[in-house]
């Protein structure tokens, strides 16, 4: 297994995390990961409703989330496995992730 580079917990900053949350596609990815702890990149795209999106665009969104410290990733063979860094985010910004996920759920109910 080869881990992807990601920021240390102490390097995760609020502006970067909020930027990562500022896109509806990335919010869908975060919401999907909140319900399914680890997913392959391809499976996650279908769970988050992003299959119609170009693969390069999905990869960009995954990279933004990883570089902001919201997600982590590792390779298992040819598959990239992604998970939410919930404990790290909760230790750095208590309650932020839960508030964002509650907002995503509330917005989904309005649609």
Coordinates of C-alpha atoms in Angstrom, one line a residue:
X1 CA 0.0 0.0 0.0
X2 CA 1.2 3.4 -0.9
X3 CA -0.2 6.4 1.0
X4 CA -1.0 9.7 -0.8
X5 CA 0.6 12.9 0.6
X6 CA -1.7 14.8 2.9
X7 CA -1.2 17.6 5.5
X8 CA -0.4 16.8 9.1
X9 CA -3.2 17.5 11.5
X10 CA -1.5 20.7 12.7
X11 CA -1.3 21.9 9.1
X12 CA -5.0 21.7 8.4
X13 CA -6.3 25.3 8.3
X14 CA -9.9 26.5 8.4
X15 CA -9.7 28.5 5.1
X16 CA -8.5 25.4 3.2
X17 CA -11.2 23.2 4.7
X18 CA -13.9 25.8 4.0
X19 CA -12.7 26.2 0.4
X20 CA -12.9 22.4 0.0
X21 CA -16.5 22.5 1.3
X22 CA -17.4 25.3 -1.1
X23 CA -18.3 23.1 -4.0
X24 CA -21.5 21.0 -4.2
X25 CA -19.7 18.1 -5.8
X26 CA -17.1 18.0 -3.0
X27 CA -19.9 18.2 -0.4
X28 CA -21.5 15.2 -2.1
X29 CA -18.2 13.3 -1.8
X30 CA -17.9 14.3 1.9
X31 CA -21.5 13.2 2.6
X32 CA -21.0 9.9 0.9
X33 CA -17.8 9.2 2.9
X34 CA -19.6 10.1 6.1
X35 CA -21.9 7.2 5.5
X36 CA -19.4 4.7 4.0
X37 CA -16.0 4.9 5.8
X38 CA -13.7 3.8 3.0
X39 CA -14.4 3.8 -0.7
X40 CA -12.5 3.3 -3.9
X41 CA -12.3 6.4 -6.0
X42 CA -14.6 4.9 -8.7
X43 CA -17.2 3.6 -6.3
X44 CA -17.2 6.9 -4.5
X45 CA -18.0 8.7 -7.8
X46 CA -21.1 6.6 -8.3
X47 CA -22.2 6.9 -4.7
X48 CA -21.9 10.7 -4.8
X49 CA -23.8 10.9 -8.1
X50 CA -20.7 12.1 -10.0
X51 CA -20.5 9.5 -12.7
X52 CA -21.6 12.0 -15.4
X53 CA -18.6 14.2 -14.5
X54 CA -15.4 13.8 -16.4
X55 CA -12.9 11.6 -14.6
X56 CA -10.3 14.5 -14.5
X57 CA -12.8 16.7 -12.8
X58 CA -13.6 14.0 -10.2
X59 CA -9.9 13.6 -9.6
X60 CA -9.5 17.4 -9.2
X61 CA -12.3 17.4 -6.5
X62 CA -10.7 14.4 -4.7
X63 CA -7.3 16.2 -4.8
X64 CA -8.7 19.4 -3.3
X65 CA -10.3 17.5 -0.5
X66 CA -7.1 15.6 0.2
X67 CA -4.8 18.6 0.1
X68 CA -7.2 20.5 2.4
X69 CA -6.9 17.6 4.9
X70 CA -10.6 16.6 4.7
X71 CA -9.8 13.2 3.2
X72 CA -6.9 10.8 3.1
X73 CA -6.1 8.2 0.4
X74 CA -3.9 5.2 -0.3
X75 CA -3.4 2.9 -3.2
X76 CA -4.2 -0.8 -2.9
X77 CA -2.9 -2.3 -6.1
X78 CA -4.5 -0.1 -8.9
X79 CA -7.4 1.1 -6.7
X80 CA -7.3 4.4 -4.8
X81 CA -9.0 4.1 -1.4
X82 CA -10.4 7.3 0.1
X83 CA -11.7 8.0 3.6
X84 CA -12.8 11.0 5.6
X85 CA -10.4 12.3 8.2
X86 CA -13.2 12.8 10.7
X87 CA -11.1 12.4 13.9
X88 CA -8.5 14.9 12.6
X89 CA -11.1 17.4 11.6
X90 CA -13.0 17.0 14.8
X91 CA -9.9 17.6 16.9
X92 CA -8.9 20.6 14.8
X93 CA -12.4 22.2 14.4
X94 CA -14.8 20.6 16.9
X95 CA -18.4 20.4 15.5
X96 CA -17.5 21.8 12.0
X97 CA -17.9 18.6 10.1
X98 CA -21.2 17.7 11.8
X99 CA -22.6 21.1 11.1
X100 CA -21.6 20.9 7.4
X101 CA -23.1 17.4 7.1
X102 CA -26.3 18.6 8.8
X103 CA -26.5 21.4 6.3
X104 CA -26.0 19.0 3.4
X105 CA -28.8 16.8 4.8
X106 CA -31.1 19.7 5.3
X107 CA -30.5 21.0 1.8
X108 CA -31.2 17.5 0.3
X109 CA -34.5 17.5 2.1
X110 CA -35.5 20.7 0.3
X111 CA -34.9 19.3 -3.1

